[in-house]
Structure formats: C-alpha cells, structure tokens
XYZ file of C-alpha atoms in Angstrom:
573
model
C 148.643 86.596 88.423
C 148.544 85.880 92.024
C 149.677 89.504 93.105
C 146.905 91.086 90.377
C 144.176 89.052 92.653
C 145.163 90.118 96.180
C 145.068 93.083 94.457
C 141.840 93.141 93.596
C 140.808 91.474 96.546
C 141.988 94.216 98.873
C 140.436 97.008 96.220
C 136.857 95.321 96.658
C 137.287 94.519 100.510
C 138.120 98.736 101.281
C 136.020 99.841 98.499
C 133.017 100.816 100.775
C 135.266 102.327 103.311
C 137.156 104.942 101.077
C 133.679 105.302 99.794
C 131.458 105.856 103.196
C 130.492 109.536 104.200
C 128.980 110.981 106.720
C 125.132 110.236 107.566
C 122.820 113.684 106.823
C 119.986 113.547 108.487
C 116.921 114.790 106.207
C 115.883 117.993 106.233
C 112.576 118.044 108.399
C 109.364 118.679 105.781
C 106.024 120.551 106.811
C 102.987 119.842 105.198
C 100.020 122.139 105.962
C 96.313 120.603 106.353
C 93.831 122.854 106.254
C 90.159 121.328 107.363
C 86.838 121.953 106.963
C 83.961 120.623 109.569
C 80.043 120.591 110.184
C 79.769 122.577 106.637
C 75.762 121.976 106.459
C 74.989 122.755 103.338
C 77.045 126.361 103.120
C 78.790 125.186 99.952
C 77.958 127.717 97.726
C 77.860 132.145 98.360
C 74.179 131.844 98.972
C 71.734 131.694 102.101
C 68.884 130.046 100.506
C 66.903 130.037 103.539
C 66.981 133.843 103.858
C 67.463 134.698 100.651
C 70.432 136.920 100.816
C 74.541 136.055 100.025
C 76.318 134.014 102.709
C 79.650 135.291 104.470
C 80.972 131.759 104.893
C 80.873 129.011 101.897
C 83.335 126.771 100.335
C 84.243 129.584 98.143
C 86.091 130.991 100.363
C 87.621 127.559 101.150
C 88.638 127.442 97.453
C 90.168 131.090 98.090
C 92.216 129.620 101.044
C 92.897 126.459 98.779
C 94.155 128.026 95.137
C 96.555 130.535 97.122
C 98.228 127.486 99.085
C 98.530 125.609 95.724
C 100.174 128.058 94.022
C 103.333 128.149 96.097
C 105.473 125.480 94.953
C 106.701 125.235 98.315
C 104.004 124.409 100.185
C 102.931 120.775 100.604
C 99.176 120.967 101.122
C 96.070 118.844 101.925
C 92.356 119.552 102.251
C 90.069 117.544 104.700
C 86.360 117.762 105.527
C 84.973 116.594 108.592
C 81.542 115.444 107.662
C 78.379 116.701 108.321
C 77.760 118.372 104.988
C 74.674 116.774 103.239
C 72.250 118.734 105.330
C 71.425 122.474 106.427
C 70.693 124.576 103.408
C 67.884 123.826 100.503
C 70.510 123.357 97.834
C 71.299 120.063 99.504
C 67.726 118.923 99.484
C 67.100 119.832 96.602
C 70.215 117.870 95.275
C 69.136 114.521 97.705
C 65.303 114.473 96.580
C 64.569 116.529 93.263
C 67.292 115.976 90.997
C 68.585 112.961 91.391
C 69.653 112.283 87.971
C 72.792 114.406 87.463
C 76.372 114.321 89.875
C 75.407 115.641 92.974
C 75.811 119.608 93.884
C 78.126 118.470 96.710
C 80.587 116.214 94.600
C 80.980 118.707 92.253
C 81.897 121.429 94.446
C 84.055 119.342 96.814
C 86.117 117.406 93.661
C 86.766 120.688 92.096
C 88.310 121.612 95.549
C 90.384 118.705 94.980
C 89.740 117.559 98.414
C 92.062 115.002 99.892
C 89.354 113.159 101.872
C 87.094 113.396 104.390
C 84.397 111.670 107.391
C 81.312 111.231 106.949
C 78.860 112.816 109.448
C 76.012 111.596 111.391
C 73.570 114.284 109.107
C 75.092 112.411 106.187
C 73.966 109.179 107.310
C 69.996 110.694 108.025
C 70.205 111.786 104.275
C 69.698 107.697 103.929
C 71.389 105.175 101.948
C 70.211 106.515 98.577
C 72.057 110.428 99.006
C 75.642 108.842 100.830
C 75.013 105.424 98.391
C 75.239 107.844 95.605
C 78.026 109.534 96.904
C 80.249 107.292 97.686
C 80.496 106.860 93.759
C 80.677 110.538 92.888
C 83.408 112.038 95.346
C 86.784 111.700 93.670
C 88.180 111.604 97.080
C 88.095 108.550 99.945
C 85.306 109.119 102.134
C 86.042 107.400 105.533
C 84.432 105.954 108.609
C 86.412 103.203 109.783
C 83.851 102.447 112.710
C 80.314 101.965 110.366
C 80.713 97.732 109.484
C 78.654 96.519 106.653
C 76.635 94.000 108.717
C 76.623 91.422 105.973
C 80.558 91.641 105.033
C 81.735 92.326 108.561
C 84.411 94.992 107.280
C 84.311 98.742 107.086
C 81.185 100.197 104.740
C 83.563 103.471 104.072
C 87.219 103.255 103.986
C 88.648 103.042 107.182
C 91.546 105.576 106.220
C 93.454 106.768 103.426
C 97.493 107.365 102.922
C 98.211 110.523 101.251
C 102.086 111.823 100.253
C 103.947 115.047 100.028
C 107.580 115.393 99.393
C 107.905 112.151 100.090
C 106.177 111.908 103.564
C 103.533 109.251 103.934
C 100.431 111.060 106.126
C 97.702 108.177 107.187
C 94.278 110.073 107.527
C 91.931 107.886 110.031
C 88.388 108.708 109.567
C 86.039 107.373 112.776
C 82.166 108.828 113.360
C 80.610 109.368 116.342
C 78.570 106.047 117.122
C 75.178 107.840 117.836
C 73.399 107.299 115.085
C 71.022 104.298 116.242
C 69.722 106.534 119.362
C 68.891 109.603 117.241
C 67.772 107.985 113.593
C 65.011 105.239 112.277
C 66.610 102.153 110.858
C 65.673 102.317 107.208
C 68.471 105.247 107.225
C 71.226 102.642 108.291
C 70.258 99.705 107.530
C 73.087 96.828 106.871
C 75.588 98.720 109.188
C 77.192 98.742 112.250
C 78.255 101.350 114.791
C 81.083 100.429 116.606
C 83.251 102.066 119.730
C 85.174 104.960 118.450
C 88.189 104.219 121.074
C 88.351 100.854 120.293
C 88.389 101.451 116.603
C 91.328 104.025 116.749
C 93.518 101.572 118.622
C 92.950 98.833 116.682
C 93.291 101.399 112.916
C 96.489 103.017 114.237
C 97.945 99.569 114.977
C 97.183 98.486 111.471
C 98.182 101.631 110.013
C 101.623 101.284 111.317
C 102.501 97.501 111.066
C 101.111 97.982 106.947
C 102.666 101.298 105.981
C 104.701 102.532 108.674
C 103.281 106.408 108.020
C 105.583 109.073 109.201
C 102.465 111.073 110.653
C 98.607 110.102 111.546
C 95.929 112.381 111.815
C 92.817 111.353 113.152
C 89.599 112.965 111.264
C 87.137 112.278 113.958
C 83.118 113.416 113.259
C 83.051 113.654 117.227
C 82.920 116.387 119.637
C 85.132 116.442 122.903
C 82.908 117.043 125.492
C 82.773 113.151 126.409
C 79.776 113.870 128.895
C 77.703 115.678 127.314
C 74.135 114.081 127.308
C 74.974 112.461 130.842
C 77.151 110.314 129.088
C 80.558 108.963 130.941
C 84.155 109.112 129.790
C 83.908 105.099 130.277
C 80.916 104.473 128.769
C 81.187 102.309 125.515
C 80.165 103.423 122.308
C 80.368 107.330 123.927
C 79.648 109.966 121.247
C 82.051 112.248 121.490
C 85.359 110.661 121.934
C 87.621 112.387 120.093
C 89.738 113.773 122.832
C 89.527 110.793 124.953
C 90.952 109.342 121.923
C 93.597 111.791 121.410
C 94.788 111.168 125.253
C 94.192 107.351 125.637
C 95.480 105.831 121.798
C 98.953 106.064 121.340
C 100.255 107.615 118.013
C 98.005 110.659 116.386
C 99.941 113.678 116.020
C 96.622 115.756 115.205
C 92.960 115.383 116.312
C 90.816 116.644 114.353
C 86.812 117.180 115.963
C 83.671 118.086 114.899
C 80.279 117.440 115.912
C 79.554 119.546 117.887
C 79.880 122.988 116.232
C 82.606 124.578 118.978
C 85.918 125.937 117.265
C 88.557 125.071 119.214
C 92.570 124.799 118.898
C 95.307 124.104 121.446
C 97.750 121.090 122.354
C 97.239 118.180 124.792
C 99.978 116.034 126.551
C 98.193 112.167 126.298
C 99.030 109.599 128.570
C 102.120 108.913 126.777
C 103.573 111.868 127.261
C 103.254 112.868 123.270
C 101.662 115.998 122.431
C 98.849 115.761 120.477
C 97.068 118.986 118.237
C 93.472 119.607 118.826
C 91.398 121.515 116.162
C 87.686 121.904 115.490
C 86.896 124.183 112.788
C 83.700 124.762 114.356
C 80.443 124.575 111.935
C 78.720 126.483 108.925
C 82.084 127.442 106.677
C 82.732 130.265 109.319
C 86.079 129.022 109.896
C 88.966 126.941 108.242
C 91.564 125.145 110.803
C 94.126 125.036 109.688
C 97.442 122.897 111.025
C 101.016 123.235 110.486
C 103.217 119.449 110.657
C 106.214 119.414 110.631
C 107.900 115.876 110.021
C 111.285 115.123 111.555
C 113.315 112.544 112.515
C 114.027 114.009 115.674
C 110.144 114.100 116.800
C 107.242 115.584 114.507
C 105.096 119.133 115.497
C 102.649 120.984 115.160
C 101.263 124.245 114.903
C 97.580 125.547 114.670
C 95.593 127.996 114.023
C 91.504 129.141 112.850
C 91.068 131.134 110.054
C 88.123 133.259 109.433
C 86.483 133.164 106.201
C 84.906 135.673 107.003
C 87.646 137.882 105.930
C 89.192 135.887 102.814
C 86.965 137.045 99.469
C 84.799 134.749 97.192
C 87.064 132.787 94.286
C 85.674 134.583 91.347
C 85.984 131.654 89.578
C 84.535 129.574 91.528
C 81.381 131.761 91.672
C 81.157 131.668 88.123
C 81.054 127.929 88.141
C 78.320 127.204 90.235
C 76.177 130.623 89.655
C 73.447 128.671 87.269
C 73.354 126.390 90.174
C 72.636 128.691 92.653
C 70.090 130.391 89.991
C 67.973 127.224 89.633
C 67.993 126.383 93.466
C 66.459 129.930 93.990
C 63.794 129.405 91.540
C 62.506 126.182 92.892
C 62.662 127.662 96.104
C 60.603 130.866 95.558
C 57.383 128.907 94.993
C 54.170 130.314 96.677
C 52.930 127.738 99.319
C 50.730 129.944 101.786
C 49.868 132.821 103.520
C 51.465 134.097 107.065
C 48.894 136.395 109.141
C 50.373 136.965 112.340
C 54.327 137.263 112.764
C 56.576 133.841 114.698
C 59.329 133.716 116.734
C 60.781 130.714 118.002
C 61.841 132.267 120.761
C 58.642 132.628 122.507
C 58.522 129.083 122.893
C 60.994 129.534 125.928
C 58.551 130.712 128.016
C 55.518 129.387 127.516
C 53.190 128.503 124.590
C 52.903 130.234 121.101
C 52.233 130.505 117.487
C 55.600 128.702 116.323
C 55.748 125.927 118.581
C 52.283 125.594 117.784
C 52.145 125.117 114.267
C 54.634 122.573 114.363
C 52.139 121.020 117.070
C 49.230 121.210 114.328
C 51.014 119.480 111.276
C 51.827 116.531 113.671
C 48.162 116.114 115.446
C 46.723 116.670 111.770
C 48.993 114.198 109.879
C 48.957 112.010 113.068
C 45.789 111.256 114.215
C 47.444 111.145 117.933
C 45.970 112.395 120.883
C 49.098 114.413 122.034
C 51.842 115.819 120.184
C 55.812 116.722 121.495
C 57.426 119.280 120.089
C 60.304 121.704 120.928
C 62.714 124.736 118.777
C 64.920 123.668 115.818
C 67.072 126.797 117.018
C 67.151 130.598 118.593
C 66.963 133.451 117.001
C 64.283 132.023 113.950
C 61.469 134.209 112.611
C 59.207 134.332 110.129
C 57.274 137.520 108.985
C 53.621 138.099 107.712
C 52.898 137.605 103.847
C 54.052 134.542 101.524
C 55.001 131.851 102.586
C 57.470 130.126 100.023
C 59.166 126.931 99.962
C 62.425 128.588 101.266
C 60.939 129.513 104.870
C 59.825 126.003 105.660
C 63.607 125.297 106.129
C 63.126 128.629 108.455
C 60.306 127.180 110.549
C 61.940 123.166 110.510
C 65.505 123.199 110.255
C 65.758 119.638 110.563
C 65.202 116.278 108.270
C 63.313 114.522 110.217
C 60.225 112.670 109.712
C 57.238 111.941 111.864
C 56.428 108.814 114.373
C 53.459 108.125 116.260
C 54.018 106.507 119.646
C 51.977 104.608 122.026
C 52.719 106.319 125.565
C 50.550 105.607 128.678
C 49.312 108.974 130.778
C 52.260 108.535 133.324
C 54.379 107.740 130.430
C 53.636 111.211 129.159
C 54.564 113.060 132.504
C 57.897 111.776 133.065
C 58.694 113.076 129.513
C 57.533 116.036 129.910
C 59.152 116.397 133.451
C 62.711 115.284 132.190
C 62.122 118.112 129.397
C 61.582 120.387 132.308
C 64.552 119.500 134.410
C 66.712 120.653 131.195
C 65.015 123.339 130.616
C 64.120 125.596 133.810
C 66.429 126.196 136.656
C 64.213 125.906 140.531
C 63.381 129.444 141.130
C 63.683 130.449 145.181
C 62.755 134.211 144.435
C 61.437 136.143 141.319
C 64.885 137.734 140.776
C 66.185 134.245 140.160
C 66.957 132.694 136.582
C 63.750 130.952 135.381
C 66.116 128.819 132.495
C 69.121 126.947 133.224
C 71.697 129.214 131.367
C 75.347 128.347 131.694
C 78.452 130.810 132.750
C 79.051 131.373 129.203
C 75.410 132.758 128.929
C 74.438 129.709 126.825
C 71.400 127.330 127.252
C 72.334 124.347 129.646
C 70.177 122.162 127.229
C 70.248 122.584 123.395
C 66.938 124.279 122.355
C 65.685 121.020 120.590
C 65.386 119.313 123.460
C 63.278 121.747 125.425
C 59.775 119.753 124.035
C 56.318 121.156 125.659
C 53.354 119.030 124.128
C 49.507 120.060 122.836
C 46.693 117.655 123.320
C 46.458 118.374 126.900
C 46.544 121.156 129.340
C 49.570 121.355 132.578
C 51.116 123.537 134.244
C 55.610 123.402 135.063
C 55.810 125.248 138.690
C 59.264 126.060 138.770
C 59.738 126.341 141.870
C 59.280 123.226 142.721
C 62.273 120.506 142.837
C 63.230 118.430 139.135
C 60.686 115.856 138.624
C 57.833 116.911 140.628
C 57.076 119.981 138.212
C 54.509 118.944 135.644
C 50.944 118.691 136.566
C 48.056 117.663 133.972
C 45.041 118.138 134.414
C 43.353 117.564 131.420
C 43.104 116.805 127.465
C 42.517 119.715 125.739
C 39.078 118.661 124.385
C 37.430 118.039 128.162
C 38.560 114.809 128.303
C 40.386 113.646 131.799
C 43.597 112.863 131.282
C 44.333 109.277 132.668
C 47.863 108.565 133.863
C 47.032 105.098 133.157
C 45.270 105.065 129.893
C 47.364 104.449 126.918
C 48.064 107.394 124.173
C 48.845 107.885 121.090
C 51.868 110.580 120.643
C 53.380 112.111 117.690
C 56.838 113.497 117.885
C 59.714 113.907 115.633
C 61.877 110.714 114.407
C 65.231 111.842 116.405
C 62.984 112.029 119.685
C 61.105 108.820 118.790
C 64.869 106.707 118.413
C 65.619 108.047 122.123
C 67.218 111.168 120.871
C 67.318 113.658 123.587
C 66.955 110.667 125.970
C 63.275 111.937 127.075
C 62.369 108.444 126.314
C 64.990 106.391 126.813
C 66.241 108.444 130.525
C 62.984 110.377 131.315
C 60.626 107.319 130.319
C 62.811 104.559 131.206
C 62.407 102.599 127.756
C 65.016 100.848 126.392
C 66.267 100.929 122.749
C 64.028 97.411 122.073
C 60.872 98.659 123.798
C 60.683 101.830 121.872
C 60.945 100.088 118.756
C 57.531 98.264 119.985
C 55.524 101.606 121.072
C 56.331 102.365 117.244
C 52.223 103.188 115.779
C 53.106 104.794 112.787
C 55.858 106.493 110.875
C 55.088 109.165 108.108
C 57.005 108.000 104.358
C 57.514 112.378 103.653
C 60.240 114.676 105.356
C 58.833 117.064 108.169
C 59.020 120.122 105.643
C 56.907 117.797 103.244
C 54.368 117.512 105.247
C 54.612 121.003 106.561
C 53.912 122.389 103.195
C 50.807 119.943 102.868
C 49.525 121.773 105.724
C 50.175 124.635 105.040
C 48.807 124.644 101.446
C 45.498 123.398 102.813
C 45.002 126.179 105.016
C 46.587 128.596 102.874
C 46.038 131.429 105.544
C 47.836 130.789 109.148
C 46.501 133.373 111.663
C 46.730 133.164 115.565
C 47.467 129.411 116.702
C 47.892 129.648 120.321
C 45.858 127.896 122.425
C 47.678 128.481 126.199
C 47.045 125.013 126.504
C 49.841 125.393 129.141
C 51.849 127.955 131.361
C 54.906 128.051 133.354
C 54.273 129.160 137.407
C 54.577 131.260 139.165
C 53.228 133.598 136.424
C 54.416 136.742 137.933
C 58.097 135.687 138.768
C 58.283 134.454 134.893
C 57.341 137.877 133.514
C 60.061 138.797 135.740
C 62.832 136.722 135.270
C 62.018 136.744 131.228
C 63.471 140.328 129.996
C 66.822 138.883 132.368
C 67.486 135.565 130.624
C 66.641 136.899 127.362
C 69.332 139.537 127.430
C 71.627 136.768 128.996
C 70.773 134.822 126.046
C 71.223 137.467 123.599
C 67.651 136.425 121.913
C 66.421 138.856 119.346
C-alpha cells in the first residue's frame, strides 16, 4: 500500500512537467476601422440644396462597408465622427417637420450597423430635442466623454464604448471639442458641461485601462489639430482643437482620429513617449472614408492608414432602394414656391465691397429686428443663386447655417472695434496697387474663414486698407442722416454664433467677456434664420436690386486692381 502511494505521489508531483510545452505566442490580429467625419447631412445620393445627385453620401459608405463584411477574414468596425445632424434639408426636415417617426439619420446609420460614434458641435446646435431624440434611436453608443450632465455630475453621452473582434478588446474614446458655449445660445445646452478635452483623455484612458485592460484605444475626437487656430494657445484650457496635442501629450492611443475642421489628413506622430500614434481625418461632406489598418500584437501594436475616395466606389443599389421614398418626399417639401429672384447673387461679391447677397441677409435682420445696425458676413464661397423662383431648397443656398437671430445693445465705439477686428481678418495692408487686398494664405486659401469677414448696414464707413490693423474703419454716418455717435448706445442684430462670441469680434475685437455679452442680450428671435428668411421673402415676393453702397473699401482704384488677382488666387467662380 505504501509503495502504490509514493507512487502516486510522484505521478501527481511530475504530472505538469511531462505535460508542459512550449509557450506560442498568438498570432498578431488586424482589425480594420474605417471612419466617417463632418458628414453634414450627405447621408443619402441626393444634393437637396441644388437639386441634382450627390457624388459623396453614406451610400457609398455602405458600398465600402458590405464588401468588408463579406470577407470572413476581415475583422471590421465603422465609426462616425460627429457633425452629422446639420448641412443638407433632409436633416431639417427630419429635426423640425416630422418629428413623429425614427429619425432619417438613425435609420440610415443603424442599417450601416455602425459601431459608434462622437457627437459634433452641429449636433449639439440641433438642441436638446433632435440629439435627446437620438440618443434613443441610434442602435449604436454615441459618445462624448467631456459634455457632464450638470445635475448628475457624470458624462451626458457615454464616455466610450469596448468593442471585440477575434477576441481583441478595442476601447473607442469619444471627446468633443469644448467650444460650444462661445459659438451657441444656452437653451441648446442647457444642463451640460464642457470640460478640457486633454484633461478628459488622461483621466478616460486611465480608467479604460485599470477597468478593462483593452488591447488597443482609439481616440474618436470631434476636434481639429490646428491647436491655434482662432488665436488660441497650445496651453490654453478648454482649447478647441486638441486632438493632436492629445495624441502627443496622453499616453496610450494607438489611433487619433480628428474632425472638426473639415481637412483630410493621414500620417504618424512620435508623442512624447516615444509611441507612435496614427493620425486620420476623413475630412468633411462623405468625400472621403479613412480608413486604418491595426494590427494587435504582443510584441507592440501598428498601424497603417490610408483615405479613400468615395468618389470612385458606386452607390449600394440596395441601399438606394431603401431610402428612395425618402429622398422623394424631402424633394417635394422642398420644391415649394416661396418668392421671386429679379436680379442674379453671388456671395462672392461680398469680398469686396457691398452687394445684393450680403444685403439681403442685412434686410431680414433690420426687418425682423427693429435694430439700428445689422452684422452680417458669407456662409461660404462659391454660392449663387439665379433669377426666377425662389423655393424652399435655395434658402439653405443663401443661409447655410442654423442659426437664429439676437439683437444686441452695442455703443458707437463698440461698433467700430467690431468692425475693425473683422477688417484685420479680412484685408491684408496694401503698400502698392499690385499688392494683395485680402489676406490669402500660401495655400491660396482665405487667412480668415469667410463667416467671419462681417461688414454691417445701418450706417455708412469706409475700410482704407492701407492703413495699419485697427485704425481702418471710419463712420461717418447712419444710413438715414443720422450722426453716428461713438458714444450713443445701439441696437445690433447679428447672427446667434456671433452674438455667443463666435468669431471673437465681440469677445477679442470688443473686449466683452462671456458674462457681459449675456447682459447686452435685447432680443433673441424663437424661428431658425431660414424661417425667418422665407417670411421675408414671401412678403416681398419680388427681390430686385438691394444694394445700397452703404460702404466701400479704399483706395478704390488699387481694389479694382488687386480684385481679378485674389479672385483667381482664390479660385472664386
């Protein structure tokens, strides 16, 4: 009995090392992420606003999507980078007129089968009723880990999400840029928070690894990476587009992924820890998919990317066929008579000088407004509008934006130094006529985007550009007779986004804080722009010449020069 135990004994006690093999290591695993970013509206094959089929929509995305799927091989997840609630007619008419069925955008994004995706500033200015809404109907986590419910003090969207392929655990941060309370009214985000988008990603990738040790992160970042852009610094808290100073300064992300700011890009960074980190930025408007390659090993994990054009995949045929009575209705609704156009507009006359576009806008604020001066500035480039009808489709032509209108109180001197910070963006200090009367960049690109280049009506100046920034403007008087009193207190109408310090005209030109503004607040219209765009337009049915030269760039001659120049620089049509 005694030998049969030692027996045993010894059996049991080598067991595990007759047994023990070799350690494999296991076999690296690449998982492709294709993303999506700044989409405004260009869900479905149709340009509402000009009537005609689109080149870029998530159609094509769905193309891209159903031929990845199919190959058993390929581990595969979709993203979207936010921004897409706003920018064609189908969305608005989705957000305001029918309300009462599951919103175009879920539809078209769940039958993706997207993975997840950030939500955009645009998103948020759709207000709490559209993204409210949402948040129910996507079948997919929609993240922002830096907007705090004021009330709860934790995240309003999910912070991030963990999604698995072949049995790799991929964390998917979501973080928007922290802008919003500079460029939108309250009543669009009220009960939340904006908070620092560096601090957020240090303190989301720390609790991403300590509660499900992920064997990749991917940041999904609504955020450009330009980190000064609007004068901002790289140090400054709460900056709005952080995503690369986030992808060199927090420790772990093995892709960035930007958006914001409408610029595809794609290449690698080194951060300060000597990782490499994958930069991509599908750029805006469904004209591109990025598209990244991760490879997952225990040795170290990489990646590849790349932007595809979708301008050369076709349209998923099926896809098409599912959403054609949507795109049938839209059109419809959209092809109602409002007006009558007599004299042609393009938007970009307003560069040099006064005209017909700039000044209609001008007209619907002063006439909804009351105010004694209105602000004003170009949506975009390249926007025209041609004689005959007027439908409900080309007010999105004419106002690209959502916005709605404020009145201001603004004293005379007030009004100047807005007016003379809109001039430092927008014209470069001529020495000679042969010199550049707009600031244009190297890339042949406006210094300043358009819609912040705001000229006003109510009162009649002058910019001389050759004189130094901030000593351009002179006014001279209201555009009634009236003298214009730099110390008399006015009432100004201007857009919402300009009115919250957008821009910074007010906030940098004017030298009002964030508190103060909310005090010059008069009034604030309860309709969109395009709203009460149509109301004008309805009650004048006919719109002929509006032009009043109520002011003109000098020198005159040098202008006319330097005009035909920029304009071909510019590549305006």
């Amino acid at each position: 009995m005694k030998h049969i135990i030692l027996f045993y004994l010894l059996l049991t006690t080598c067991a595990p090392l007759v047994a023990r093999k070799p350690k494999v290591a296991p076999h690296p695993v690449t998982i492709q992420i294709a993303v999506t970013s700044d989409v405004h509206g260009t869900i479905l094959p149709w340009d509402f606003i000009n009537n005609r089929p689109d080149e870029g929509s998530l159609s094509r995305v769905s193309t891209y999507a159903r031929h990845m799927r199919a190959n058993a091989d390929t581990a595969f997840i979709l993203l979207d980078n936010g921004d897409i609630l706003q920018g064609q007619p189908v969305m608005d008419y989705y957000n305001q007129v029918k309300t009462d069925t599951l919103h175009i955008c879920a539809q078209v994004m769940n039958q993706l089968q997207y993975d997840a995706a950030t939500v955009g500033n645009h998103d948020i200015e759709c207000g709490h009723a559209v993204y409210d809404r949402l948040r129910t109907e996507f079948q997919f986590p929609w993240l922002a880990g830096n907007v705090i419910d004021t009330v709860t003090n934790s995240p309003f969207f999910q912070p991030y999400t963990l999604i698995e392929r072949q049995g790799k655990r991929i964390a998917i941060i979501g973080i928007t840029t922290p802008g919003v309370p500079e460029w939108l009214p309250y009543s669009l985000w009220s009960g939340l928070r904006f908070e620092d988008m560096i601090e957020t990603a240090t303190r989301l990738v720390q609790e991403v690894k300590d509660k499900h040790r992920p064997d990749a992160i991917v940041g999904l970042f609504h955020s450009g990476i330009d980190a000064t852009y609007g004068g901002q610094k790289e140090t400054d808290r709460f900056n709005h587009n952080a995503s690369l100073l986030i992808a060199r300064k927090v420790e772990g992300f093995d892709v960035v992924i930007c958006g914001h700011d409408h610029k595809p890009v794609n290449y690698s960074i080194t951060n300060d820890f000597k990782q490499q980190v994958t930069i991509v930025n599908p750029g805006s408007h469904s004209r591109y998919l990025g598209v990244v390659n991760l490879t997952i090993s225990t040795t170290g994990n990489q990646a590849t990317s790349k932007l595809v054009s979708l301008k050369n995949l076709p349209d998923d045929p099926t896809f098409n066929q599912a959403f054609a009575p949507h795109i049938h209705e839209v059109k419809t609704y959209l092809s109602r008579r409002i007006g009558h156009l007599a004299t042609p507009l393009n938007i970009n006359d307003a560069l040099f000088g006064d005209c017909d576009f700039l000044d209609l806008i001008h007209r619907v604020q002063l006439h909804h407004s009351g105010a004694d001066i209105s602000m004003a500035e170009p949506m975009a480039l390249n926007v025209k509008a041609d004689t005959g009808v007027i439908c409900l489709n080309d007010l999105f032509k004419i106002y690209k934006y959502s916005n709605t209108l404020y009145t201001l109180s603004l004293t005379g001197n007030e009004v100047d130094r807005f007016l003379e910070y809109a001039a430092t963006n927008w014209f470069n200090q001529m020495k000679s006529p042969g010199d550049a009367l707009l600031n244009i960049t190297a890339e042949n690109r406006l210094s300043a985007n358009a819609y912040n280049l705001s000229s006003a009506e109510g009162i009649c100046y002058t910019v001389d550009v050759t004189r130094p920034a901030g000593d351009r403007v002179t006014i001279t008087q209201m555009t009634d007779g009236r003298p214009f009193d730099p110390l008399t207190t006015y009432k100004v109408a201007m857009s919402s986004y300009r009115a919250n310090g957008g821009g910074g005209h007010l906030t940098q030109g004017v030298g009002l804080s964030s508190d103060e503004l909310a005090k010059r607040v008069v009034s604030t219209s309860k309709e969109d722009y395009r709203d009460l765009l149509m109301h004008y337009i309805e009650q004048q049915d006919t719109l002929g010449t509006m032009t009043n030269h109520n002011w003109h760039i000098e020198p005159a001659t040098w202008v006319d020069a330097a005009r035909k120049k920029d304009a071909t620089r510019l590549k305006l049509k």
